[in-house]
Coordinates of C-alpha atoms in Angstrom, one line a residue:
X1 CA -30.7 2.9 18.1
X2 CA -28.8 0.6 15.6
X3 CA -30.8 -0.8 12.7
X4 CA -29.1 -4.2 13.1
X5 CA -26.6 -5.3 15.8
X6 CA -24.5 -8.4 16.6
X7 CA -23.3 -8.8 20.2
X8 CA -20.4 -11.0 21.4
X9 CA -20.8 -13.5 18.5
X10 CA -18.7 -16.6 18.6
X11 CA -18.2 -19.2 15.8
X12 CA -15.5 -21.8 15.5
X13 CA -14.7 -24.6 13.0
X14 CA -12.4 -27.1 14.6
X15 CA -9.7 -25.3 16.6
X16 CA -10.0 -22.0 14.6
X17 CA -12.2 -19.3 16.0
X18 CA -13.7 -17.4 13.0
X19 CA -15.7 -15.1 15.4
X20 CA -14.1 -14.4 18.8
X21 CA -16.6 -12.3 20.8
X22 CA -17.2 -10.2 17.7
X23 CA -19.6 -7.2 17.9
X24 CA -21.0 -5.0 15.1
X25 CA -23.8 -2.5 14.6
X26 CA -25.4 -1.0 11.4
X27 CA -26.9 2.5 11.3
X28 CA -29.6 3.7 8.9
X29 CA -28.2 4.7 5.5
X30 CA -24.8 3.1 5.9
X31 CA -23.1 1.1 3.2
X32 CA -20.6 -1.1 4.9
X33 CA -17.9 -3.1 3.0
X34 CA -17.0 -6.3 4.9
X35 CA -13.4 -7.4 4.0
X36 CA -10.9 -9.9 5.3
X37 CA -8.7 -12.8 4.2
X38 CA -10.1 -15.8 2.5
X39 CA -11.4 -18.4 4.9
X40 CA -11.7 -16.0 7.8
X41 CA -15.5 -16.4 7.9
X42 CA -17.0 -13.4 6.1
X43 CA -19.7 -15.4 4.2
X44 CA -20.6 -17.2 7.4
X45 CA -20.9 -13.9 9.3
X46 CA -23.2 -12.5 6.5
X47 CA -25.4 -15.6 6.7
X48 CA -25.6 -15.2 10.5
X49 CA -26.7 -11.6 10.0
X50 CA -29.3 -12.9 7.5
X51 CA -30.6 -15.5 9.9
X52 CA -29.6 -18.3 7.6
X53 CA -27.0 -19.7 10.1
X54 CA -26.6 -19.5 13.8
X55 CA -23.5 -18.5 15.8
X56 CA -22.2 -20.7 18.5
X57 CA -22.9 -17.9 20.9
X58 CA -23.9 -14.2 20.9
X59 CA -27.0 -12.2 20.1
X60 CA -28.4 -10.8 16.8
X61 CA -30.9 -8.0 17.0
X62 CA -32.9 -6.4 14.1
X63 CA -35.0 -3.3 14.9
X64 CA -38.7 -4.2 15.2
X65 CA -40.6 -3.8 11.9
X66 CA -37.5 -3.7 9.8
X67 CA -36.9 -6.1 6.9
X68 CA -33.7 -7.7 5.6
X69 CA -32.8 -9.4 2.3
X70 CA -29.8 -11.5 1.5
X71 CA -28.3 -12.0 -2.0
X72 CA -26.0 -15.1 -2.2
X73 CA -22.7 -15.1 -4.1
X74 CA -24.2 -17.7 -6.5
X75 CA -28.0 -17.2 -6.6
X76 CA -30.1 -20.3 -7.3
X77 CA -33.2 -20.1 -9.5
X78 CA -35.6 -22.4 -11.2
X79 CA -34.1 -22.4 -14.7
X80 CA -37.5 -22.9 -16.4
X81 CA -39.0 -19.8 -14.7
X82 CA -39.3 -16.4 -16.4
X83 CA -37.5 -13.4 -15.1
X84 CA -40.9 -12.0 -13.9
X85 CA -41.7 -15.1 -12.0
X86 CA -38.2 -15.2 -10.4
X87 CA -38.3 -11.6 -9.3
X88 CA -41.9 -12.0 -8.0
X89 CA -40.5 -14.5 -5.5
X90 CA -39.0 -11.5 -3.7
X91 CA -42.7 -10.7 -2.8
X92 CA -43.7 -14.3 -2.0
X93 CA -45.2 -13.5 1.4
X94 CA -47.2 -10.5 0.0
X95 CA -48.5 -12.6 -2.9
X96 CA -49.7 -15.3 -0.6
X97 CA -51.5 -12.8 1.7
X98 CA -53.3 -11.3 -1.3
X99 CA -54.2 -14.7 -2.7
X100 CA -55.7 -15.7 0.7
X101 CA -57.7 -12.5 0.8
X102 CA -59.0 -13.0 -2.7
X103 CA -60.0 -16.7 -1.9
X104 CA -62.7 -15.4 0.4
X105 CA -62.2 -18.2 2.9
X106 CA -64.8 -17.7 5.7
X107 CA -62.3 -19.0 8.2
X108 CA -59.9 -16.2 7.5
X109 CA -59.8 -12.9 9.4
X110 CA -60.2 -10.6 6.4
X111 CA -59.6 -7.4 8.4
X112 CA -56.3 -8.8 9.6
X113 CA -55.3 -9.8 6.1
X114 CA -56.2 -6.4 4.7
X115 CA -54.1 -4.7 7.4
X116 CA -51.1 -6.9 6.6
X117 CA -51.4 -6.4 2.8
X118 CA -51.7 -2.6 3.2
X119 CA -48.7 -2.5 5.6
X120 CA -46.6 -4.2 2.9
X121 CA -48.1 -2.3 0.0
X122 CA -49.3 -5.6 -1.5
X123 CA -52.3 -4.5 -3.5
X124 CA -50.1 -3.5 -6.5
X125 CA -47.3 -6.0 -6.2
X126 CA -47.3 -6.7 -10.0
X127 CA -46.7 -3.0 -10.6
X128 CA -43.8 -3.0 -8.2
X129 CA -42.2 -6.0 -10.1
X130 CA -42.7 -4.3 -13.5
X131 CA -41.1 -1.0 -12.2
X132 CA -38.1 -2.9 -10.8
X133 CA -37.6 -4.9 -14.0
X134 CA -37.8 -1.7 -16.1
X135 CA -35.3 0.1 -13.8
X136 CA -32.9 -2.8 -14.0
X137 CA -33.4 -3.2 -17.7
X138 CA -34.6 -6.8 -17.6
X139 CA -37.0 -8.6 -20.0
X140 CA -39.8 -10.1 -17.9
X141 CA -40.4 -12.9 -20.4
X142 CA -36.9 -14.3 -20.8
X143 CA -36.2 -17.7 -19.2
X144 CA -33.6 -17.9 -16.4
X145 CA -31.9 -20.8 -18.1
X146 CA -31.0 -18.6 -21.1
X147 CA -29.2 -16.0 -19.0
X148 CA -25.5 -15.5 -18.4
X149 CA -24.0 -15.4 -14.9
X150 CA -24.0 -11.6 -14.9
X151 CA -27.7 -11.4 -15.9
X152 CA -28.6 -13.9 -13.2
X153 CA -26.9 -11.8 -10.6
X154 CA -28.9 -8.8 -11.9
X155 CA -32.1 -10.9 -11.5
X156 CA -31.1 -11.8 -7.9
X157 CA -30.6 -8.0 -7.2
X158 CA -34.0 -7.3 -8.7
X159 CA -35.6 -10.0 -6.5
X160 CA -34.0 -8.4 -3.4
X161 CA -34.8 -4.8 -4.3
X162 CA -38.5 -5.4 -5.2
X163 CA -39.2 -6.1 -1.6
X164 CA -37.8 -2.7 -0.6
X165 CA -35.8 -4.0 2.4
X166 CA -34.4 -1.8 5.1
X167 CA -31.1 -3.9 5.1
X168 CA -29.6 -5.4 2.0
X169 CA -26.9 -8.1 2.4
X170 CA -24.7 -8.8 -0.7
X171 CA -22.1 -11.5 -0.9
X172 CA -19.6 -10.7 -3.7
X173 CA -22.1 -8.8 -5.9
X174 CA -19.6 -7.9 -8.6
X175 CA -18.7 -11.5 -9.5
X176 CA -19.8 -12.3 -13.1
X177 CA -20.4 -8.6 -13.8
X178 CA -18.5 -6.7 -16.5
X179 CA -17.2 -3.2 -16.0
X180 CA -20.3 -1.5 -17.4
X181 CA -22.5 -3.6 -15.1
X182 CA -20.3 -2.9 -12.1
X183 CA -20.7 0.9 -12.8
X184 CA -24.5 0.3 -13.0
X185 CA -24.5 -1.5 -9.6
X186 CA -22.5 1.3 -8.0
X187 CA -25.1 3.8 -9.1
X188 CA -27.9 1.5 -7.9
X189 CA -26.4 1.1 -4.4
X190 CA -25.6 4.8 -4.0
X191 CA -29.2 5.6 -4.8
X192 CA -30.6 2.8 -2.5
X193 CA -32.4 4.3 0.5
X194 CA -31.8 1.4 2.9
X195 CA -28.6 0.2 4.5
X196 CA -26.2 -2.2 2.8
X197 CA -23.6 -4.7 4.0
X198 CA -21.5 -6.2 1.2
X199 CA -18.6 -8.5 0.9
X200 CA -16.2 -7.6 -2.0
X201 CA -12.5 -7.6 -2.9
X202 CA -13.0 -5.1 -5.7
X203 CA -11.1 -2.1 -4.3
X204 CA -12.4 0.4 -6.9
X205 CA -16.0 -0.8 -6.1
X206 CA -15.4 -0.5 -2.4
X207 CA -14.0 3.0 -2.9
X208 CA -17.0 4.2 -5.0
X209 CA -19.8 2.7 -2.8
X210 CA -18.9 2.2 0.8
X211 CA -19.2 4.7 3.7
X212 CA -17.5 2.4 6.2
X213 CA -15.1 -0.6 6.0
X214 CA -15.4 -3.4 8.5
X215 CA -12.5 -5.9 8.6
X216 CA -12.8 -9.4 10.0
X217 CA -9.3 -10.0 11.3
X218 CA -8.4 -12.9 13.6
X219 CA -11.9 -13.3 14.8
X220 CA -12.5 -9.7 15.7
X221 CA -14.5 -7.0 13.7
X222 CA -12.6 -3.7 13.3
X223 CA -14.4 -0.7 11.9
X224 CA -12.9 2.1 9.8
X225 CA -14.9 5.1 8.7
X226 CA -14.8 6.1 5.0
X227 CA -14.1 4.2 1.9
X228 CA -11.4 1.6 1.1
X229 CA -8.6 4.3 0.4
X230 CA -9.3 5.7 3.9
X231 CA -9.2 2.2 5.4
X232 CA -5.7 1.6 3.8
X233 CA -4.2 4.6 5.5
X234 CA -5.7 3.9 8.9
X235 CA -4.8 0.2 8.7
X236 CA -1.2 0.9 7.9
X237 CA -0.9 3.1 11.0
X238 CA -2.7 0.5 13.1
X239 CA -0.4 -2.4 12.1
X240 CA 2.6 -0.2 12.8
X241 CA 1.3 0.5 16.3
X242 CA 0.4 -3.2 16.9
X243 CA 3.9 -4.3 15.9
X244 CA 5.4 -1.7 18.2
X245 CA 3.2 -2.8 21.1
X246 CA 4.0 -6.5 20.5
X247 CA 7.7 -5.8 20.4
X248 CA 7.5 -4.0 23.8
X249 CA 5.5 -6.9 25.2
X250 CA 7.9 -9.5 24.0
X251 CA 10.8 -7.5 25.5
X252 CA 9.2 -7.3 28.9
X253 CA 8.4 -11.1 28.8
X254 CA 12.0 -11.8 27.9
X255 CA 13.2 -9.7 30.9
X256 CA 10.9 -11.5 33.3
X257 CA 12.0 -14.9 32.0
X258 CA 15.7 -13.9 32.7
X259 CA 14.8 -12.8 36.2
X260 CA 13.0 -16.0 37.2
X261 CA 16.0 -18.1 36.0
X262 CA 18.5 -16.2 38.2
X263 CA 20.5 -17.9 40.9
X264 CA 19.4 -19.4 44.3
X265 CA 19.6 -16.0 46.1
X266 CA 17.3 -14.3 43.7
X267 CA 14.8 -17.1 43.8
X268 CA 14.6 -16.8 47.7
X269 CA 13.7 -13.1 47.4
X270 CA 11.4 -13.2 44.4
X271 CA 7.9 -11.9 45.1
X272 CA 4.7 -14.0 44.6
X273 CA 3.2 -11.0 42.7
X274 CA 6.0 -10.9 40.2
X275 CA 5.9 -14.7 39.6
X276 CA 2.1 -14.4 39.0
X277 CA 2.8 -11.5 36.6
X278 CA 5.2 -13.7 34.6
X279 CA 2.6 -16.5 34.4
X280 CA 0.0 -13.9 33.2
X281 CA 2.5 -12.7 30.5
X282 CA 3.1 -16.2 29.3
X283 CA -0.6 -16.9 29.1
X284 CA -1.3 -13.6 27.2
X285 CA 1.5 -14.4 24.8
X286 CA 0.2 -17.9 24.1
X287 CA -3.3 -16.5 23.4
X288 CA -2.1 -13.7 21.2
X289 CA -3.2 -14.2 17.5
X290 CA -0.5 -12.5 15.5
X291 CA -1.0 -11.2 12.0
X292 CA -0.9 -14.1 9.5
X293 CA 2.1 -14.0 7.2
X294 CA 1.8 -12.9 3.6
X295 CA 1.7 -15.3 0.7
X296 CA 4.9 -15.8 -1.2
X297 CA 4.2 -16.1 -4.9
X298 CA 6.8 -17.2 -7.4
X299 CA 6.4 -18.2 -11.0
X300 CA 8.2 -21.2 -12.5
X301 CA 9.7 -19.6 -15.6
X302 CA 9.8 -21.5 -18.9
X303 CA 12.4 -20.9 -21.7
X304 CA 12.8 -17.3 -22.8
X305 CA 11.0 -17.8 -26.1
X306 CA 11.2 -15.4 -29.1
X307 CA 10.8 -11.6 -29.1
X308 CA 7.5 -11.7 -30.9
X309 CA 4.7 -13.7 -29.2
X310 CA 2.1 -13.1 -31.9
X311 CA 1.9 -11.1 -35.2
X312 CA -1.8 -10.6 -36.1
X313 CA -3.0 -9.4 -39.4
X314 CA -6.6 -8.5 -40.3
X315 CA -8.3 -11.5 -38.5
X316 CA -12.1 -11.9 -38.2
X317 CA -14.3 -14.5 -36.6
X318 CA -18.1 -15.1 -36.6
X319 CA -20.4 -17.5 -34.8
X320 CA -23.9 -18.2 -36.1
X321 CA -23.9 -15.0 -38.2
X322 CA -22.6 -12.8 -35.4
X323 CA -19.2 -11.2 -35.9
X324 CA -17.2 -11.1 -32.6
X325 CA -13.8 -10.1 -34.1
X326 CA -13.7 -7.9 -37.2
X327 CA -10.4 -7.1 -39.1
X328 CA -8.2 -6.9 -36.1
X329 CA -4.4 -6.4 -36.5
X330 CA -1.7 -6.1 -33.9
X331 CA 1.6 -7.3 -32.6
X332 CA 2.2 -8.9 -29.1
X333 CA 5.8 -8.7 -27.9
X334 CA 7.6 -10.7 -25.2
X335 CA 7.0 -9.0 -21.8
X336 CA 3.8 -7.3 -22.8
X337 CA 1.1 -7.3 -20.1
X338 CA -2.2 -7.2 -22.1
X339 CA -5.6 -6.6 -20.5
X340 CA -8.7 -7.7 -22.5
X341 CA -11.7 -5.5 -21.7
X342 CA -15.3 -5.8 -22.9
X343 CA -18.8 -6.8 -21.8
X344 CA -19.7 -10.5 -21.2
X345 CA -20.1 -12.2 -24.5
X346 CA -18.0 -9.6 -26.5
X347 CA -15.5 -12.3 -27.6
X348 CA -12.6 -11.9 -25.3
X349 CA -11.9 -15.6 -25.0
X350 CA -12.3 -16.0 -28.8
X351 CA -9.8 -13.3 -29.6
X352 CA -7.3 -14.8 -27.0
X353 CA -7.6 -18.3 -28.5
X354 CA -6.9 -16.9 -32.0
X355 CA -3.9 -15.0 -30.8
X356 CA -2.4 -18.1 -29.2
X357 CA -3.2 -20.3 -32.1
X358 CA -5.9 -22.5 -30.5
X359 CA -8.7 -21.3 -32.8
X360 CA -8.4 -20.5 -36.5
X361 CA -9.7 -17.2 -37.7
X362 CA -12.3 -17.1 -40.5
X363 CA -10.0 -14.8 -42.4
X364 CA -6.6 -13.1 -41.8
X365 CA -3.4 -14.6 -40.4
X366 CA -1.8 -15.1 -37.0
X367 CA 1.9 -15.9 -36.7
X368 CA 2.9 -17.2 -33.3
X369 CA 6.4 -16.7 -31.9
X370 CA 8.9 -19.5 -31.2
X371 CA 8.9 -21.8 -28.2
X372 CA 5.7 -20.5 -26.4
X373 CA 5.0 -22.2 -23.1
X374 CA 1.5 -21.2 -22.1
X375 CA -0.1 -21.7 -18.6
X376 CA -3.8 -21.2 -18.3
X377 CA -5.7 -20.2 -15.2
X378 CA -9.2 -20.8 -16.6
X379 CA -8.5 -24.4 -17.9
X380 CA -7.5 -25.6 -14.4
X381 CA -10.7 -24.5 -12.8
X382 CA -12.5 -27.1 -15.0
X383 CA -10.2 -29.8 -13.6
X384 CA -10.5 -29.0 -9.9
X385 CA -10.7 -32.4 -8.2
X386 CA -12.6 -31.8 -5.0
X387 CA -11.7 -35.1 -3.5
X388 CA -8.0 -34.8 -3.9
X389 CA -5.8 -33.6 -1.0
X390 CA -4.1 -30.2 -1.3
X391 CA -0.7 -31.8 -1.6
X392 CA -1.8 -34.3 -4.3
X393 CA -3.5 -31.5 -6.3
X394 CA -0.4 -29.4 -6.3
X395 CA 2.1 -32.2 -7.0
X396 CA 0.5 -35.5 -8.0
X397 CA 2.6 -38.5 -7.0
X398 CA 5.5 -36.5 -5.6
X399 CA 6.5 -34.6 -2.5
X400 CA 8.7 -32.2 -4.3
X401 CA 8.1 -29.3 -6.7
X402 CA 10.8 -27.9 -9.0
X403 CA 10.7 -24.1 -9.5
X404 CA 13.4 -22.3 -11.5
X405 CA 15.9 -25.0 -11.0
X406 CA 15.5 -25.6 -7.3
X407 CA 13.4 -28.2 -5.5
X408 CA 10.9 -27.3 -2.9
X409 CA 8.9 -29.6 -0.6
X410 CA 5.2 -29.5 -1.3
X411 CA 4.5 -28.6 2.4
X412 CA 6.7 -25.6 2.2
X413 CA 5.3 -24.6 -1.1
X414 CA 1.7 -24.7 0.3
X415 CA 2.8 -22.6 3.2
X416 CA 4.0 -19.9 0.7
X417 CA 0.3 -19.7 -0.3
X418 CA -0.9 -19.5 3.3
X419 CA -2.0 -23.2 3.7
X420 CA -0.9 -24.6 7.0
X421 CA 1.0 -28.0 6.9
X422 CA -1.9 -29.5 9.0
X423 CA -4.2 -28.8 6.0
X424 CA -2.0 -30.4 3.3
X425 CA -3.9 -33.7 3.6
X426 CA -7.3 -32.1 3.7
X427 CA -9.6 -32.5 0.7
X428 CA -10.0 -29.6 -1.7
X429 CA -13.7 -29.5 -1.0
X430 CA -13.1 -28.2 2.5
X431 CA -11.7 -24.9 1.1
X432 CA -13.6 -21.7 0.7
X433 CA -14.1 -20.2 -2.8
X434 CA -11.1 -17.8 -2.3
X435 CA -8.9 -20.5 -0.9
X436 CA -9.6 -22.7 -4.0
X437 CA -8.6 -19.8 -6.2
X438 CA -5.4 -19.4 -4.2
X439 CA -4.7 -23.2 -4.6
X440 CA -5.3 -22.9 -8.3
X441 CA -2.7 -20.1 -8.5
X442 CA -0.3 -22.3 -6.6
X443 CA -0.6 -25.0 -9.2
X444 CA -0.5 -22.6 -12.1
X445 CA 2.8 -21.0 -10.8
X446 CA 4.4 -24.4 -10.4
X447 CA 4.2 -25.0 -14.1
X448 CA 7.1 -23.7 -16.3
X449 CA 5.7 -20.9 -18.6
X450 CA 6.7 -17.9 -20.5
X451 CA 3.1 -16.9 -21.3
X452 CA 0.5 -16.6 -18.6
X453 CA -3.2 -16.5 -19.4
X454 CA -5.4 -15.5 -16.5
X455 CA -9.2 -15.4 -17.0
X456 CA -10.8 -13.6 -14.1
X457 CA -8.1 -14.6 -11.5
X458 CA -9.3 -12.0 -9.0
X459 CA -12.7 -13.7 -8.2
X460 CA -12.8 -14.5 -4.5
X461 CA -9.1 -13.6 -3.9
X462 CA -8.6 -11.5 -0.7
X463 CA -7.1 -8.0 -1.1
X464 CA -3.6 -8.9 0.3
X465 CA -3.2 -11.8 -2.2
X466 CA -4.4 -9.5 -5.0
X467 CA -1.6 -7.0 -4.0
X468 CA 1.0 -9.8 -4.1
X469 CA -0.4 -11.2 -7.4
X470 CA -0.1 -7.7 -9.0
X471 CA 3.5 -7.4 -7.9
X472 CA 4.3 -10.9 -9.2
X473 CA 2.8 -10.3 -12.6
X474 CA 4.5 -6.9 -12.9
X475 CA 7.9 -8.5 -12.3
X476 CA 7.2 -11.6 -14.5
X477 CA 9.6 -11.3 -17.5
X478 CA 7.2 -13.2 -19.8
X479 CA 4.0 -12.2 -21.4
X480 CA 0.7 -11.9 -19.6
X481 CA -2.9 -12.0 -21.0
X482 CA -5.3 -10.8 -18.4
X483 CA -9.1 -11.0 -18.6
X484 CA -10.6 -9.2 -15.6
X485 CA -13.4 -6.7 -14.6
X486 CA -11.4 -5.5 -11.6
X487 CA -10.4 -2.0 -12.7
X488 CA -7.8 -1.5 -9.9
X489 CA -6.1 -4.8 -10.6
X490 CA -5.9 -4.1 -14.4
X491 CA -4.6 -0.6 -13.7
X492 CA -1.7 -2.0 -11.6
X493 CA -0.7 -4.8 -14.0
X494 CA -1.3 -4.2 -17.7
X495 CA 0.9 -2.2 -20.1
X496 CA -1.8 -2.1 -22.9
X497 CA -5.4 -3.0 -23.4
X498 CA -7.5 -4.6 -26.1
X499 CA -10.9 -3.1 -25.9
X500 CA -14.2 -4.3 -27.5
X501 CA -15.8 -1.3 -29.1
X502 CA -19.0 -3.0 -30.5
X503 CA -19.9 -4.8 -33.8
X504 CA -16.8 -7.0 -33.5
X505 CA -14.4 -4.0 -33.5
X506 CA -11.3 -4.3 -31.2
X507 CA -8.9 -1.5 -30.6
X508 CA -5.5 -1.5 -28.8
X509 CA -4.7 1.2 -26.3
X510 CA -1.3 1.9 -24.8
X511 CA -1.2 2.0 -21.0
X512 CA -3.7 0.8 -18.4
X513 CA -7.5 1.2 -17.9
X514 CA -7.2 4.8 -16.8
X515 CA -5.2 5.5 -20.0
X516 CA -7.8 3.8 -22.1
X517 CA -10.6 5.8 -20.5
X518 CA -8.7 9.1 -21.0
X519 CA -7.9 8.3 -24.6
X520 CA -11.4 7.1 -25.4
X521 CA -13.0 10.2 -23.7
X522 CA -10.6 12.4 -25.7
X523 CA -11.6 10.6 -28.9
X524 CA -15.3 11.0 -28.1
X525 CA -14.9 14.7 -27.3
X526 CA -13.1 15.1 -30.7
X527 CA -16.0 13.4 -32.5
X528 CA -18.5 15.7 -30.8
X529 CA -16.4 18.7 -31.8
X530 CA -16.2 17.6 -35.4
X531 CA -19.9 16.9 -35.4
X532 CA -20.7 20.3 -34.0
X533 CA -18.4 22.0 -36.6
X534 CA -20.1 20.0 -39.4
X535 CA -23.5 21.0 -38.1
X536 CA -22.5 24.6 -37.8
X537 CA -21.0 24.5 -41.4
X538 CA -24.3 23.0 -42.6
X539 CA -26.3 25.8 -41.0
X540 CA -24.1 28.5 -42.5
X541 CA -24.3 26.9 -45.9
X542 CA -28.1 26.7 -45.7
X543 CA -28.3 30.4 -44.6
X544 CA -26.0 31.5 -47.5
X545 CA -28.1 29.5 -50.0
X546 CA -31.4 31.1 -48.7
X547 CA -29.8 34.5 -48.9
X548 CA -28.6 33.9 -52.5
X549 CA -32.1 32.7 -53.6
X550 CA -33.7 35.8 -52.2
X551 CA -31.3 38.2 -53.9
X552 CA -32.1 39.6 -57.4
X553 CA -30.5 37.8 -60.4
X554 CA -27.3 39.5 -61.7
X555 CA -27.4 41.3 -65.1
X556 CA -24.5 39.3 -66.5
X557 CA -22.8 36.1 -65.6
X558 CA -19.6 36.7 -63.7
X559 CA -16.6 34.3 -63.5
X560 CA -17.0 31.7 -60.7
X561 CA -14.9 32.6 -57.7
X562 CA -12.4 30.1 -56.3
X563 CA -14.1 27.9 -53.7
X564 CA -13.7 29.1 -50.1
X565 CA -13.8 27.0 -46.9
X566 CA -17.2 26.5 -45.5
X567 CA -18.1 28.8 -42.7
X568 CA -17.1 27.5 -39.3
X569 CA -14.7 24.9 -40.7
X570 CA -11.1 25.6 -39.9
X571 CA -8.3 24.3 -42.3
X572 CA -6.4 21.4 -40.8
X573 CA -3.1 22.7 -39.3
X574 CA 0.0 20.7 -39.3
X575 CA 1.4 19.8 -35.9
X576 CA 3.8 22.4 -34.6
X577 CA 7.3 21.0 -34.0
X578 CA 8.8 21.3 -30.6
X579 CA 11.2 24.2 -30.0
X580 CA 14.7 23.4 -28.8
X581 CA 13.8 24.4 -25.3
X582 CA 10.7 22.2 -25.3
X583 CA 12.6 19.2 -26.7
X584 CA 15.2 19.5 -23.9
X585 CA 12.3 19.7 -21.4
X586 CA 10.8 16.5 -22.9
X587 CA 14.1 14.7 -22.7
X588 CA 14.6 15.7 -19.0
X589 CA 11.1 14.8 -17.9
X590 CA 11.6 11.0 -17.5
X591 CA 14.6 11.6 -15.2
X592 CA 12.7 14.2 -13.1
X593 CA 9.7 11.8 -12.8
X594 CA 11.9 8.9 -11.8
X595 CA 13.7 11.0 -9.2
X596 CA 10.4 12.0 -7.6
X597 CA 9.1 8.4 -7.6
X598 CA 12.4 7.3 -5.9
X599 CA 12.0 9.9 -3.3
X600 CA 8.4 8.9 -2.7
X601 CA 9.4 5.2 -2.4
X602 CA 12.0 6.2 0.3
X603 CA 9.3 8.1 2.1
X604 CA 7.0 5.0 2.0
X605 CA 9.8 3.0 3.7
X606 CA 10.2 5.7 6.3
X607 CA 6.4 5.9 7.0
X608 CA 6.2 2.1 7.3
X609 CA 8.9 2.1 10.1
X610 CA 7.1 1.9 13.5
X611 CA 10.3 3.1 15.3
X612 CA 10.1 6.5 13.6
X613 CA 6.6 7.1 15.0
X614 CA 8.0 6.6 18.5
X615 CA 11.3 8.5 18.2
X616 CA 10.6 11.3 15.8
X617 CA 6.9 12.2 15.2
X618 CA 7.9 15.5 13.7
X619 CA 9.8 13.7 10.9
X620 CA 6.7 11.6 10.3
X621 CA 4.5 14.7 9.8
X622 CA 7.0 16.2 7.5
X623 CA 7.3 13.0 5.5
X624 CA 3.6 12.7 5.1
X625 CA 3.3 16.3 3.8
X626 CA 6.2 15.8 1.4
X627 CA 4.6 12.5 0.2
X628 CA 1.4 14.4 -0.7
X629 CA 3.3 17.2 -2.3
X630 CA 5.2 14.7 -4.6
X631 CA 1.8 13.4 -5.7
X632 CA 0.9 16.9 -6.9
X633 CA 4.3 17.4 -8.6
X634 CA 4.1 14.1 -10.4
X635 CA 0.7 14.8 -11.7
X636 CA 1.9 18.1 -13.2
X637 CA 5.0 16.6 -14.7
X638 CA 3.0 13.6 -16.2
X639 CA 0.5 15.9 -17.8
X640 CA 3.3 18.0 -19.2
X641 CA 5.1 14.9 -20.5
X642 CA 1.9 13.7 -22.2
X643 CA 1.2 17.1 -23.8
X644 CA 4.8 17.4 -25.2
X645 CA 4.8 13.8 -26.3
X646 CA 1.5 14.2 -28.3
X647 CA 3.1 17.2 -30.1

């Protein structure tokens, strides 16, 4: 029997059906990722499951005796309360039961109260709160008002977990969390003994946590076993099959439309059944909800600008005695895509403002390049006018937008960002969180710029828009500064990373997040090796000294021998030069890698063509096998390229 089930749920806002006879069931121990486009009703669905909202129709069932806890996207607390008090609210009912028992009210049924308290393990609720706070590394005495958004999210999770629910519902749990905290949350959820339903657009997080993906698509819930990577494979095949089926349907409908419009003789002999079938086909076509088109993102490019964006030399910055940037140097070139990585409060925004000349360093110098036109994503969030219409927000006082020398009507521009013309005159406040972010991106990209600064642009954006934003930023010829905790998004966009390494130290790494992790792990391993060698040398030196002390004194003083290397310490060897054959191999590797990547891209196009699945399934199987083989070949060649390059 399912732990929780939703049967034939219906929910509509205006003429749009968010839930169209949708059904869902949750089994014990499952961790389900709920995904879908912004505005499709994911948060509403989660609130219906939590019992906070009601569907227009349908039935929600929770197994008898099971408990459920919901953690909102933006948890609300009493800011004056301590963390202990806030987390204790997760056991509010248990506390009240025990207080009633301890009040010794003669009108109370004490036996019944005792049974309820024991059933909920309520005699030691204080100990449960303490254990949860310790596990989540929270100080019970700190005030909620002092906490960052990420710490408040952690308190909300503690409040939910202390009740030991059978079902945990989480709406965007990774928002406001840095990479370290997201990794911590992944471990927490994998160890959680109950079932989980969570809404998230963080693809790496979904991959690492979920055992099933459920997509809310055009009012229907579709289930896909496995993590997000498995969902992507299954979804691609499903969309290809759907496109093929729709094409066949449309062809049949067109044939029937031609038949019914034939001449007088044909109309005399047409059958009633065939006419009815045509009416049924027309009705089915009108009710079909096709896949919504993809957003079309285009940046309004500013002037080209200089080759150097910023030349930074030995800059430092402190606030109230705390150094957030210490002696950082570097050069940012035109076209660089730079990711800033670090925990909340590490100083990412401070470093960014110094690079762009908006904040003076305490020491050191920053020389900005010529003709920088900077567009900020974070600044516009502060100026989001909720009462303005979508059209006025995008293009105040004008119906036209100019992008890269061509004029575009604001209605068409909004359609590029998946806003229907009927919504152009709706107020901004009617949009969901993800739709507001999409609207902000639309306004950002309408401004001429050769430097884009995006501070957490991925919050609330649906996965399809994230894919398109990645592609847009990758093709943008200007410079991009990206602050994000979405590992997959950073991996697919940035060409280098600036990483906070503690105590105000920042270090630049070439490549994306995976490259940074690989390089930092290698550096850490090297440090450990050197420490082990030093320790081994120290032990050897100590043993030699003890042996010398125990030996009898020599009769005469001998000349001191030349000092020898300490035991266990190898002399530093110079890097060996590449041989002629190895140098030729290194020169040829980029071409071989490019050829494999081109072949893989051609295979992607083949496997995305629904016609091939119908006409030549054998070719599809061969293509899939070759695609996987190329992955393996690329991995070998890239590792070889790195090894020779390091030499």
